């Protein structure tokens, strides 16, 4: 009787839809019947202590659900609140690994103090099963591995119990060759500890585990030598390293090279979690990159293998095939829009693999642009007030499937981006690599129906508006390593351009063309742009005496005696004096439009713009840096195609977001120090920003995150 029921039973989780008839998002149910219209009738399991007993029946549309096995349903039932169940489901690699866990597998769990490694000791059945349709919840008893990575000698009794959602990482069990899945022998070793808990895990005795941290680099052996010899390692590769005691650690390669005192190539790896005696990016007293304390591991390159969690050979789970693209995060039915991700939540929501916008088929220009414009910035939200009922279908797709998803879940699957691309009106958007400026213009003009962001005056006349601004100048007009401020000032002055008004968003495109040519090998980002002197009819102060300026002079711009690279405007007196100098007698200063009624010594307000994102390009691949809050160190780096799982046909890209506070440290230096900076000595991400910048995105301070 019980066996036959088990064959027929079908479980599901509600992934979207408004709460109705007992079913709401995150609810787990069991199918009792299915209508021809594709509706499921079923029992619903509540949450809380009574979670195992199904309540009333209800109806839900099939497309609003996702099928679960009994085991998955039991694991998810113990996860509370129910919204966390969906989050776990959005990480299919992890969830399928959790479903396959067996005794003594090493996992990392969320615990009070942070993230702790531990060994799974038991799968616990929780709750009573009085009626046949009752379902046990399943949780894991985990024994912590202490700070020295030895097993705790004293077992606390009982061991702490964790839900599937508490597990943030699973270490594969190939180091446990005799590892048996508990599902092979579900009734073995029943050991009633408490009325509500049944130990259903085969008892295999504990296995001691040692990770000798202080010499971790010497005790590491390659786990898959075949892989190792063929593996192409580069900065950004996700790797695993196995110690000779069988403990695997995972991380991302942040540095490659020959460290001082070594002769072979080593890798500096930022680990996914802390390991005692690992550093914050230094090795032998020398800094190679920056990360959190106890996260940096340095090992010979030969010891690294590809991160097996993202290889496509492991799991046998019937509903979550790893070669399939990951599950789509559920769509909200509510019309309510998600606000930009606040600074306090950005790192926990965004940092990691399978985060951000998933790249697909040359989409990186689009992924990097959308991520920059929408993840943390309010700017476009503020400018664009189209009411939902008048918006075009494509704007609806953008808002629902991309922006809201990104802000709520930190992940947008490639399908959503493809759906958006299909509506852009031209087939080339589906397949070809495009320029971000072309995309931005279409996005703002056609999709969001926005007025041009920039209103420019050329030679005193109002010209057409623009969505982005392209820097145009002669290479000789600025120094070897110019700042964005210098480039913008020089470009405006030499083209005789002015802003009609302060733009709420200013997107500046660097002087580089096509995939190869860049005018400057390095450009220093200006975190603040002062556009006071670029505004038409806004009062400006004399460069020399500070009084109201009446003339400006392009030829004075590069003058070595007068702060080269800085815009020069003068009051009438200073204008005459400066230009009596023999070297400046040939100059032709232009008269400025001075607002009527300005007194000569009234203070002039400064108009500043704040940098909130940078698009970078290298070998035709676009990535972006985003400032996710006011703190100077609040920078993240996003790559929609950081890695790939599977082959060209059936595989998918793995997007990744990394925190890069070191960028904030670098940019906080004084102007003089920045001008003297040596890019080749900067960390990897800082160097990429200096070398590869393509577009700088600025916003008015009132709209800053
Ligand atoms: Zn003056
Ligand atoms: Zn001059």
Coordinates of N, CA, C and O in Angstrom, one line a residue, residues 356-374 402 406 412-414 416-418 420-421 433 439 615 621-624 626 638-641 653 655:
X356 N 24.4 37.9 -10.9 CA 24.3 39.0 -11.9 C 23.5 38.5 -13.0 O 22.5 37.8 -12.9
X357 N 23.9 38.9 -14.2 CA 23.1 38.6 -15.4 C 23.9 37.5 -16.2 O 25.1 37.7 -16.5
X358 N 23.2 36.4 -16.5 CA 23.9 35.3 -17.2 C 24.1 35.6 -18.7 O 23.1 35.9 -19.4
X359 N 25.3 35.5 -19.1 CA 25.6 35.8 -20.5 C 25.2 34.7 -21.4 O 25.2 33.5 -21.0
X360 N 25.0 35.0 -22.7 CA 24.7 34.0 -23.7 C 24.9 34.6 -25.1 O 24.3 35.7 -25.4
X361 N 25.7 33.9 -25.9 CA 25.8 34.3 -27.3 C 26.1 35.8 -27.5 O 25.2 36.5 -27.9
X362 N 27.3 36.2 -27.2 CA 27.7 37.6 -27.5 C 26.9 38.6 -26.7 O 26.9 39.8 -27.2
X363 N 26.3 38.3 -25.6 CA 25.5 39.3 -25.0 C 26.3 40.1 -24.0 O 25.7 41.0 -23.3
X364 N 27.6 39.9 -23.8 CA 28.3 40.6 -22.7 C 28.1 42.1 -22.7 O 28.0 42.7 -21.7
X365 N 28.1 42.7 -23.9 CA 27.9 44.2 -24.0 C 26.6 44.6 -23.3 O 26.5 45.7 -22.7
X366 N 25.6 43.8 -23.5 CA 24.3 44.1 -23.0 C 24.2 43.8 -21.5 O 23.6 44.6 -20.7
X367 N 24.8 42.6 -21.1 CA 24.7 42.3 -19.7 C 25.5 43.3 -18.9 O 25.0 43.7 -17.8
X368 N 26.7 43.7 -19.3 CA 27.5 44.6 -18.6 C 26.8 46.0 -18.5 O 26.8 46.6 -17.4
X369 N 26.1 46.4 -19.6 CA 25.4 47.7 -19.6 C 24.2 47.7 -18.6 O 24.0 48.5 -17.8
X370 N 23.4 46.6 -18.7 CA 22.2 46.5 -17.9 C 22.6 46.4 -16.4 O 22.0 47.1 -15.6
X371 N 23.6 45.6 -16.1 CA 24.0 45.5 -14.8 C 24.5 46.8 -14.2 O 24.1 47.2 -13.1
X372 N 25.2 47.6 -15.0 CA 25.7 48.9 -14.5 C 24.6 49.9 -14.3 O 24.6 50.6 -13.3
X373 N 23.6 49.9 -15.2 CA 22.6 50.9 -15.1 C 21.6 50.6 -14.0 O 21.0 51.5 -13.4
X374 N 21.3 49.3 -13.7 CA 20.2 49.0 -12.9 C 20.4 48.4 -11.6 O 19.6 48.4 -10.7
X402 N 14.2 41.4 -16.0 CA 15.6 41.7 -15.8 C 15.8 42.5 -14.5 O 16.5 42.1 -13.6
X406 N 17.0 41.0 -11.0 CA 18.3 41.3 -10.6 C 18.3 41.8 -9.1 O 19.1 41.5 -8.3
X412 N 19.9 36.9 -13.0 CA 18.9 36.9 -14.1 C 19.4 35.8 -15.1 O 20.5 35.9 -15.6
X413 N 18.5 34.9 -15.4 CA 19.0 33.8 -16.3 C 19.1 34.3 -17.8 O 18.4 35.3 -18.2
X414 N 19.9 33.6 -18.6 CA 20.1 34.0 -20.0 C 18.8 34.1 -20.8 O 18.6 34.9 -21.7
X416 N 15.9 35.2 -19.9 CA 15.3 36.5 -19.8 C 15.9 37.5 -20.7 O 15.2 38.3 -21.3
X417 N 17.2 37.5 -20.7 CA 18.0 38.4 -21.5 C 17.6 38.2 -23.0 O 17.4 39.1 -23.8
X418 N 17.5 36.9 -23.4 CA 17.2 36.5 -24.8 C 15.8 37.0 -25.1 O 15.6 37.5 -26.2
X420 N 14.3 39.5 -23.9 CA 14.5 41.0 -24.1 C 15.1 41.3 -25.5 O 14.7 42.2 -26.2
X421 N 16.2 40.6 -25.8 CA 16.9 40.8 -27.1 C 16.0 40.6 -28.3 O 16.1 41.3 -29.3
X433 N 27.7 40.7 -31.5 CA 28.3 41.6 -30.5 C 28.2 43.0 -30.9 O 28.5 43.3 -32.0
X439 N 23.5 50.2 -28.0 CA 22.5 49.6 -27.2 C 21.9 50.6 -26.2 O 20.7 50.7 -26.1
X615 N 32.2 50.6 -17.7 CA 32.2 49.4 -18.6 C 33.6 49.3 -19.1 O 34.2 50.3 -19.5
X621 N 35.5 41.5 -25.1 CA 34.6 41.0 -24.1 C 34.4 42.2 -23.1 O 35.3 42.8 -22.6
X622 N 33.1 42.4 -22.8 CA 32.7 43.5 -21.9 C 32.5 43.0 -20.5 O 31.8 42.0 -20.3
X623 N 33.0 43.8 -19.5 CA 32.7 43.5 -18.1 C 32.4 44.8 -17.5 O 32.5 45.9 -18.1
X624 N 31.9 44.8 -16.2 CA 31.7 46.1 -15.6 C 32.1 46.2 -14.1 O 32.1 45.2 -13.4
X626 N 30.9 48.2 -10.7 CA 29.8 49.0 -10.2 C 30.0 49.5 -8.8 O 30.5 48.7 -7.9
X638 N 31.7 42.7 -12.3 CA 30.7 41.8 -12.8 C 31.2 41.3 -14.2 O 31.6 42.1 -15.1
X639 N 31.1 40.0 -14.4 CA 31.5 39.4 -15.7 C 30.4 38.3 -16.0 O 30.2 37.4 -15.2
X640 N 29.6 38.6 -17.0 CA 28.5 37.7 -17.3 C 28.9 36.3 -17.9 O 28.1 35.4 -18.0
X641 N 30.2 36.2 -18.3 CA 30.6 35.0 -18.8 C 32.0 34.6 -18.2 O 32.9 34.2 -18.8
X653 N 26.8 29.7 -19.7 CA 27.8 30.5 -19.1 C 27.5 30.7 -17.6 O 26.4 30.7 -17.2
X655 N 27.9 33.4 -14.8 CA 28.3 34.8 -14.5 C 28.8 34.8 -13.1 O 28.5 34.0 -12.2

